[in-house]
Coordinates of C-alpha atoms in Angstrom, one line a residue:
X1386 CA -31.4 42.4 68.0
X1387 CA -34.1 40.8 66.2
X1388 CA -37.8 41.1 68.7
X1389 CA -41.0 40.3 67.1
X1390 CA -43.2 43.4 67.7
X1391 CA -46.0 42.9 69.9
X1392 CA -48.9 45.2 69.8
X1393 CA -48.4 46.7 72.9
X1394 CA -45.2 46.8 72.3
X1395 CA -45.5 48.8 69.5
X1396 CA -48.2 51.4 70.6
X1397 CA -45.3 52.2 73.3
X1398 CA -42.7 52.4 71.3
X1399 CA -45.0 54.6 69.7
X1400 CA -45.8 56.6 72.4
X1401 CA -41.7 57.4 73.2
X1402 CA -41.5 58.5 69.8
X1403 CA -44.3 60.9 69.7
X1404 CA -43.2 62.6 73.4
X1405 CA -39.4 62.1 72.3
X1406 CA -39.1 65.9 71.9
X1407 CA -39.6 66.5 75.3
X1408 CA -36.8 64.2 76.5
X1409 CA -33.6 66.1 77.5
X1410 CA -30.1 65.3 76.4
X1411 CA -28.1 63.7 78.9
X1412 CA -25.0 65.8 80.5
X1413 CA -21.9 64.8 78.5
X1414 CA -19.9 65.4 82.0
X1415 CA -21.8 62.6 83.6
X1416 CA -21.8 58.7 82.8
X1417 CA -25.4 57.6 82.3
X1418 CA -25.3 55.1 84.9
X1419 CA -24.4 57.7 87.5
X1420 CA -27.3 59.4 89.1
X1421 CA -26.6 63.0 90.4
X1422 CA -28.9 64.1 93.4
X1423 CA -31.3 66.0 91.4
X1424 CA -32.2 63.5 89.5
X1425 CA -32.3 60.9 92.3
X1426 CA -34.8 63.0 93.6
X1427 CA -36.9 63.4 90.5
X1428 CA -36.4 59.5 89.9
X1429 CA -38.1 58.8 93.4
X1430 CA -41.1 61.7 92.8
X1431 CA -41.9 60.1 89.4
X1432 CA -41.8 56.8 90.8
X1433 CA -43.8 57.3 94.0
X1434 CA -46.6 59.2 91.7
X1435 CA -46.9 56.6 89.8
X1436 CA -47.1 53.8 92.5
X1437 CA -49.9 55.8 94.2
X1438 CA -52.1 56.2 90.8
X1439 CA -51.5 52.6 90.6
X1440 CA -52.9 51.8 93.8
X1441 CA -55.9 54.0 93.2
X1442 CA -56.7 52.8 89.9
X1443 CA -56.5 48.7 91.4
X1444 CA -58.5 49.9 94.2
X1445 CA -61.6 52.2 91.9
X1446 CA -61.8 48.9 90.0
X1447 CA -61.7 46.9 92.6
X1448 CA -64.5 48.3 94.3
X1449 CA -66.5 49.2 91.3
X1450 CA -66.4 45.4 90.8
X1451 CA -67.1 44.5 94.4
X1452 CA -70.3 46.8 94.2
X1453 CA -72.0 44.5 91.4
X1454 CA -71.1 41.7 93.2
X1455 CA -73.0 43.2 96.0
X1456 CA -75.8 44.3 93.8
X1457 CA -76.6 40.6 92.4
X1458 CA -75.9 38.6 95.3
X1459 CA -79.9 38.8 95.7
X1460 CA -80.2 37.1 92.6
X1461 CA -78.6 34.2 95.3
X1462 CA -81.7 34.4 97.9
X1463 CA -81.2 34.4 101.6
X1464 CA -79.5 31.6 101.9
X1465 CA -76.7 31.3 98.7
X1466 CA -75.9 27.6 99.8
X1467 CA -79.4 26.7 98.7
X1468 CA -79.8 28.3 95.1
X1469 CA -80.3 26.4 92.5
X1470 CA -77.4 25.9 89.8
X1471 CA -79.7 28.2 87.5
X1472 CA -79.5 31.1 89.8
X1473 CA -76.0 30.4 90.6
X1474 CA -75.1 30.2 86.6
X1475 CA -77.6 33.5 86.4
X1476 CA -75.2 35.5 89.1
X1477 CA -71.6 34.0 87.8
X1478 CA -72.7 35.2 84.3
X1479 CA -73.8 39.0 84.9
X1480 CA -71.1 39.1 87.5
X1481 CA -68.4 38.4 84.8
X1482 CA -70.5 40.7 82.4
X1483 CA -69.7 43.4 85.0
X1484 CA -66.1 42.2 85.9
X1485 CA -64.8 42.0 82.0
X1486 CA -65.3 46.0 81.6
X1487 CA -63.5 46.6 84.8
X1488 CA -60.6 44.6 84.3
X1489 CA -59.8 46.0 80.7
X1490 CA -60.3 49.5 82.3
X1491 CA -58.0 48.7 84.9
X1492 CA -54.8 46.9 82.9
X1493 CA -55.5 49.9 80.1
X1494 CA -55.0 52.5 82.9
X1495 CA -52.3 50.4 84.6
X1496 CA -50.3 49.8 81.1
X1497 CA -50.4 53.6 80.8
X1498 CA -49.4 55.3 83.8
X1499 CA -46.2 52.6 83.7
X1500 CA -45.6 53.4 80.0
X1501 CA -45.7 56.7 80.5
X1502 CA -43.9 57.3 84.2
X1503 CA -41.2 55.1 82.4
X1504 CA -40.9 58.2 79.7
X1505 CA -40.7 60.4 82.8
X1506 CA -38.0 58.5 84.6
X1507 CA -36.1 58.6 80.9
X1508 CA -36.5 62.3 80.7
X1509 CA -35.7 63.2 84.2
X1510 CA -32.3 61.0 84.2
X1511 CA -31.4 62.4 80.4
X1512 CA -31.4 59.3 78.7
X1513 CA -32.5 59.3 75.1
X1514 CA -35.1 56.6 74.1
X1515 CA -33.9 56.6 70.6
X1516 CA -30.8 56.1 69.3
X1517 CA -28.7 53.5 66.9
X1518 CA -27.5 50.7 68.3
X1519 CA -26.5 47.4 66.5
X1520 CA -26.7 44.1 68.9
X1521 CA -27.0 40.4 68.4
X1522 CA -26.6 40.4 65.0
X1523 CA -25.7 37.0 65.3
X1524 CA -29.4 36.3 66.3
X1525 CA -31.4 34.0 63.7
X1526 CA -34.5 35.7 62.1
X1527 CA -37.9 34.0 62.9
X1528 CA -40.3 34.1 60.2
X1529 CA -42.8 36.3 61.1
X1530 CA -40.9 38.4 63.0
X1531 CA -41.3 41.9 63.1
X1532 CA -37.4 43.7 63.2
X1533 CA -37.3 46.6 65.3
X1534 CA -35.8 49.5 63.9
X1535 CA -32.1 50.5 65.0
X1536 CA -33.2 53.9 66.3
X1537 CA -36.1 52.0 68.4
X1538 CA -33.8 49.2 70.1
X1539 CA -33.6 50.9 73.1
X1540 CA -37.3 52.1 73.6
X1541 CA -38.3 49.0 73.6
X1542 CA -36.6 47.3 75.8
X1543 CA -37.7 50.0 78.1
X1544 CA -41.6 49.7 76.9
X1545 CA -40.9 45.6 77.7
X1546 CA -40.1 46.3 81.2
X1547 CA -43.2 48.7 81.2
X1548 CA -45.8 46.1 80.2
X1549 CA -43.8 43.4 81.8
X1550 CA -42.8 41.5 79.0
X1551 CA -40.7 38.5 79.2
X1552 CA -37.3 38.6 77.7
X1553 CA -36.9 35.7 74.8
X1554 CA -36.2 32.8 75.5
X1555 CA -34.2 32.0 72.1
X1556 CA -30.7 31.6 72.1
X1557 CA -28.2 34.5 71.3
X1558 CA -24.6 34.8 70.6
X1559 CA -24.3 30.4 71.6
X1560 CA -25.8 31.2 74.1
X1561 CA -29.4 29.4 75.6
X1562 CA -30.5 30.7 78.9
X1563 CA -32.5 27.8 79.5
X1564 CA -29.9 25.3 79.0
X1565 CA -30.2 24.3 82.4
X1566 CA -33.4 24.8 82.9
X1567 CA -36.7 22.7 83.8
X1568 CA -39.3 23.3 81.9
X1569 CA -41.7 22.2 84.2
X1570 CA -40.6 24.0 87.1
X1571 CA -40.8 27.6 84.7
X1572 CA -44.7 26.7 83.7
X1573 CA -45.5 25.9 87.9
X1574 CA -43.5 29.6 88.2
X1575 CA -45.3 31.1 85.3
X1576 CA -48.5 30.2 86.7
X1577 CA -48.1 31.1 90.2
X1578 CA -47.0 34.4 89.2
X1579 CA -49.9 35.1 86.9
X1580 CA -52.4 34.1 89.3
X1581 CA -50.9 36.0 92.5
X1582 CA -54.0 38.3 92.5
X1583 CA -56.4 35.6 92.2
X1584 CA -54.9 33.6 94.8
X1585 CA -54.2 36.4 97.1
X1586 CA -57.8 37.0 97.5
X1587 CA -58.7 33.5 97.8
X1588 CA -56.6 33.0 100.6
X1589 CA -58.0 36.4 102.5
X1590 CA -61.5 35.3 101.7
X1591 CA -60.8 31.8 103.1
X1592 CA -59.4 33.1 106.6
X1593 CA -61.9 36.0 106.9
X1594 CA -64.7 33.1 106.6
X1595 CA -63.1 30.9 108.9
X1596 CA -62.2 33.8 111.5
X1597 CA -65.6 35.8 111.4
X1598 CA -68.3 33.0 109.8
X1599 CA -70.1 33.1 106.9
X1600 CA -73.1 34.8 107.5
X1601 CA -70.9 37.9 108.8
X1602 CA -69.0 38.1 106.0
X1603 CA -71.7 37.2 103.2
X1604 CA -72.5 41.1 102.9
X1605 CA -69.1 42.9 102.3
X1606 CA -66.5 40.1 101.5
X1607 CA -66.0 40.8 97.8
X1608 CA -64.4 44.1 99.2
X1609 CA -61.6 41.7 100.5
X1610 CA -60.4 42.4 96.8
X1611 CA -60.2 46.3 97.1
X1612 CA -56.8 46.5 99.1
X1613 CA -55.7 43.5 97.8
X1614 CA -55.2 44.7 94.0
X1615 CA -54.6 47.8 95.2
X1616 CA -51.3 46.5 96.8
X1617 CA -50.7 44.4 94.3
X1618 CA -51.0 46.7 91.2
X1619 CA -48.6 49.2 93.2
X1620 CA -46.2 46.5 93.8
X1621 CA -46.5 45.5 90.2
X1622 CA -45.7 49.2 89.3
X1623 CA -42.9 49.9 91.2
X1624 CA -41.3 46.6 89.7
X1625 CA -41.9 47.6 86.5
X1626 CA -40.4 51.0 86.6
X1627 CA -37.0 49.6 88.9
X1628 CA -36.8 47.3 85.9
X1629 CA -36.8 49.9 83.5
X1630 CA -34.7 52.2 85.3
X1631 CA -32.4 49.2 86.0
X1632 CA -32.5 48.5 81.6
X1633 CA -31.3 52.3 81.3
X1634 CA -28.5 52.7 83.5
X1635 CA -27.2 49.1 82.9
X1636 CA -25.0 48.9 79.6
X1637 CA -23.5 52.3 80.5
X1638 CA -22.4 50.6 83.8
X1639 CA -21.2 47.5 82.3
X1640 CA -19.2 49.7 79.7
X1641 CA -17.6 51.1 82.4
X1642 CA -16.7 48.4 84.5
X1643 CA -15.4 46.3 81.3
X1644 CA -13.0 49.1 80.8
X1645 CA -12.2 48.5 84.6
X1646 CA -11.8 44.5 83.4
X1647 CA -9.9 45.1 80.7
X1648 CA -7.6 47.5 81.2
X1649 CA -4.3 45.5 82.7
X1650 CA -4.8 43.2 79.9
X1651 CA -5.1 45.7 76.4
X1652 CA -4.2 42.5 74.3
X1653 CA -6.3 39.9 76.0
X1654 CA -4.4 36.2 74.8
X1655 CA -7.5 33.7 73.4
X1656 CA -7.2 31.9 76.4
X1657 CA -9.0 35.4 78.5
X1658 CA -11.4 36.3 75.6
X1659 CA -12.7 32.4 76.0
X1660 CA -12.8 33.2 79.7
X1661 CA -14.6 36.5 79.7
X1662 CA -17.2 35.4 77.0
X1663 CA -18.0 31.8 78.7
X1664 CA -18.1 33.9 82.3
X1665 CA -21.3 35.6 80.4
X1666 CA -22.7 32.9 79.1
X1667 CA -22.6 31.0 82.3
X1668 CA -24.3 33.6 84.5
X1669 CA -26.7 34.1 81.7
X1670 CA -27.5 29.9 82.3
X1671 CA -27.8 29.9 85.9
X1672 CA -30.4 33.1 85.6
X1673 CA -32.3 31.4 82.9
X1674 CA -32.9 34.4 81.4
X1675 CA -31.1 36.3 78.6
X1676 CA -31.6 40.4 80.6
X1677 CA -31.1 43.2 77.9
X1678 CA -28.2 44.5 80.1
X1679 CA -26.4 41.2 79.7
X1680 CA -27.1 41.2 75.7
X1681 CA -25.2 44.8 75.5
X1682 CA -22.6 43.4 77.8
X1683 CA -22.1 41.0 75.4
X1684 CA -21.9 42.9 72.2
X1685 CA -19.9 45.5 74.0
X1686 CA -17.3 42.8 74.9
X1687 CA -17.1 41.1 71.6
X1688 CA -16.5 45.2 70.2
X1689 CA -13.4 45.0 72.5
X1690 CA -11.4 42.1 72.4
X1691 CA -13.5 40.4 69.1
X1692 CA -14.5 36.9 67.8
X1693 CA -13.6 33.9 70.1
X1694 CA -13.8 30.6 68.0
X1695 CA -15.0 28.6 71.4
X1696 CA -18.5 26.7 71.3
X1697 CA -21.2 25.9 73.6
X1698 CA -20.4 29.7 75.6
X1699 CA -23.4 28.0 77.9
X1700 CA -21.5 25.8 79.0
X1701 CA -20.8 26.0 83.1
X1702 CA -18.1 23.0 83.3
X1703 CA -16.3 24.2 80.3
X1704 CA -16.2 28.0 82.2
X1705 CA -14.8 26.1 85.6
X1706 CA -12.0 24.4 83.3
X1707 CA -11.3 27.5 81.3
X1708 CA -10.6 29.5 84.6
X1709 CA -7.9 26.7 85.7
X1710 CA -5.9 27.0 82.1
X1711 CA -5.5 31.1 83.0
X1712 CA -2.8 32.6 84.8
X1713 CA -3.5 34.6 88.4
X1714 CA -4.2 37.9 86.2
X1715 CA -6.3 36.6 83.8
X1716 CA -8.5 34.6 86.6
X1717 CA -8.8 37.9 88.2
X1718 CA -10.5 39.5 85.0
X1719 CA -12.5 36.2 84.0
X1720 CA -14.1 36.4 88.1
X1721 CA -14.6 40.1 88.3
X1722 CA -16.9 39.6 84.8
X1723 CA -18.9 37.1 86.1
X1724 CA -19.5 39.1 89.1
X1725 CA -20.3 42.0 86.6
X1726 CA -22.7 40.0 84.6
X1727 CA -24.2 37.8 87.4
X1728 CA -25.4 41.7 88.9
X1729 CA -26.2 43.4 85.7
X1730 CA -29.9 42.0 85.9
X1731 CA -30.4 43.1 89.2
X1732 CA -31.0 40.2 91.0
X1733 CA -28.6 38.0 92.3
X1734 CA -30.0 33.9 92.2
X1735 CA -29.1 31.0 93.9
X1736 CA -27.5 29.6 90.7
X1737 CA -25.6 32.3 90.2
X1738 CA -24.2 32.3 93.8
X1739 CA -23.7 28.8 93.3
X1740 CA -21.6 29.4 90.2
X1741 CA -19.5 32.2 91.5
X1742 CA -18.9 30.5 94.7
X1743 CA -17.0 27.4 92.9
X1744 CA -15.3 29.5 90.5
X1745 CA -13.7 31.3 93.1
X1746 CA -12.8 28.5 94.8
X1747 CA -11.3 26.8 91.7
X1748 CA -8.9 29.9 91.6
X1749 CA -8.0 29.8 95.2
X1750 CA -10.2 32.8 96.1
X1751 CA -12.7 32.7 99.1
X1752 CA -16.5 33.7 97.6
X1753 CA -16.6 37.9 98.3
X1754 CA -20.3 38.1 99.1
X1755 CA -20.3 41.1 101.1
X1756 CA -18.5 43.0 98.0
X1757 CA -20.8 41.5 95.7
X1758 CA -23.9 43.0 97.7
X1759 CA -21.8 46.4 97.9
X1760 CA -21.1 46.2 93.8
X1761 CA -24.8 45.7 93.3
X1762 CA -25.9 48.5 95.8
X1763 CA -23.9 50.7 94.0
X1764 CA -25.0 49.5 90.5
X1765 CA -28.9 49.7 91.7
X1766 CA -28.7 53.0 93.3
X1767 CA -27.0 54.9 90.3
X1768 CA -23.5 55.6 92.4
X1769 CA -20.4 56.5 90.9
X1770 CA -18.8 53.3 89.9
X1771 CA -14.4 52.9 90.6
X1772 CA -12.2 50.3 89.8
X1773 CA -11.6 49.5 93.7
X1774 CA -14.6 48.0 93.5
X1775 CA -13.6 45.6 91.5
X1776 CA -10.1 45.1 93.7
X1777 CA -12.6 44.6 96.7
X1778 CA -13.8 41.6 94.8
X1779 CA -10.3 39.6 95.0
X1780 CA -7.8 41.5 97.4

């Protein structure tokens, strides 16, 4: 898989390899995917740890910041409505002077304590960081790009999910996640999503105001921002390190339950290997996003039943009339992947809901939501995964 290297990236990637002699070796007895007690309970210490220094490093910063505030709002006079547009340029200018220090402080402290809790999760479920692994190698090169090394694949998809960095956009194997996908409405959701903070503590400053007046408020309102991005930098944490934990476990799951998929049908006919590649590619559309889980899945699935000569793999109508040509077996299989790959990112969206509700329906089936939520329970939570399961999906 061809990424270009970001610099923070790298210095994480980095960081695994310099600690990567502390890292255990996972327990040959046990799937990766399946989380024994012990380390469910080392899972949630790690993460609960790092959540709290989170919170305490959003809320130092936050209050450090809040102080200079505090200590230039004199600059304002009694009565801030009245200053002059010099004073006001005067107190925006030294407050941003004092606000610039913090804030790198804070996302440098944030950045580690993710990076390196992720390490901990890693080493505390046995999974090695480093290790060769071949996937996409149908992905075009980008000049420019930066190719990670095979042994460093799987570190940094982990040190992406650390530093919450997007997955790309680009196609891979046919397939384009955004196919489907308005560009306008993914900049409004960009936006809103970088400026949560920001528009958190508007809104709190706005009702305080309103609620209490002005004047009341005037001396300790920038503290409005302390247990805000201390919330919020928790919350941002936590995220971060379910993703990770989520990129670990997932391509030994989906190994697992492909085996499940596959097993009635040891020589799939062309007709199923279409099937089971476009079921991918069409949960992949309705996410609009291309999940590292769903890339192994992929390469994993072309290992075992090989090259299908079908084009456009993004393609949702071509899925629905693939799925009628297929016999009551091979519909089976094709719906219990999509289920598989609509899960494997964690979430499950409206599209994809949307997309495994009619292709049920195409096959007769009624849509098994219930078992779906049970499926993705189990996937989250690190349980022992069975091929009943996968029954419970289309009884």
């Amino acid at each position: 898989m061809t990424q270009k290297r970001r610099v923070v990236e790298a210095l994480a990637v980095r960081y695994f390899k310099r600690r990567a002699g502390k890292a255990v070796h996972p327990d040959a007895r046990d799937a990766v995917h399946f989380l024994n007690p012990d380390e469910r309970r080392a899972l949630r210490r790690i993460e609960y740890l790092a959540v709290g220094r989170a919170a305490i490093v959003g809320a130092v910063c936050a209050g450090l910041g809040a102080i200079a505030n505090v200590a230039l709002q004199p600059l304002l006079g009694d009565d801030p409505s009245s200053a002059s547009w010099g004073r006001w340029v005067e107190f925006m200018l030294l407050t941003l002077l004092a606000a610039l220090p913090l804030v790198a402080i804070e996302l440098s402290l944030i950045y580690w304590n993710a990076i390196d809790s992720v390490h901990q999760l890693a080493a505390a479920a046995g999974l090695p960081l480093f290790r060769a692994k071949e996937v996409g190698q149908d992905v075009v090169r980008h000049a420019g790009d930066i190719v990670d090394d095979e042994d460093e694949i799987f570190a940094a998809v982990l040190a992406r999910a650390a530093l919450e960095i997007p997955n790309p956009p680009r196609p891979m194997f046919g397939i384009d996640p955004r196919r489907e996908a308005s560009r306008l409405r993914i900049l409004l959701a960009t936006l809103v999503y970088k400026a949560k903070v920001s528009l958190t503590k508007f809104v709190a400053r706005t009702l305080l105001t309103r609620i209490f007046g002005r004047a009341a408020l005037r001396a300790w309102i920038p503290f409005v921002a302390v247990p805000i991005t201390a919330l919020w930098d928790a919350l941002v944490c936590r995220r971060a390190l379910r993703e990770a934990r989520l990129r670990a476990i997932g391509p030994s799951a989906a190994s697992e339950l492909l085996g499940f998929v596959l097993a009635p049908h040891p020589e799939p006919s062309p007709g199923l290997r279409e099937a089971l590649m476009r079921a991918i590619g069409s949960a992949v559309v309705r996410s609009r996003d291309f999940h590292p889980n769903l890339i192994e899945m992929l390469d994993d699935l072309k290992s075992r039943i090989g090259e299908t000569d079908a084009e456009a793999l993004d393609d949702v109508p071509r899925f629905i009339e693939c799925l009628r040509r297929l016999l009551p077996a091979e519909q089976k299989a094709a719906l219990h992947t999509l289920v598989i790959a609509c899960i494997l990112d964690g979430r499950v969206r409206q599209g994809e809901r949307a997309i495994m509700t009619r292709a049920f329906r195409v096959c007769g089936r009624p849509p098994p939501r219930i078992q779906v939520l049970v499926l993705q329970r189990a996937l989250l939570s690190g349980d022992q995964l069975a091929p009943k399961m996968l029954d419970l999906l289309t009884p």
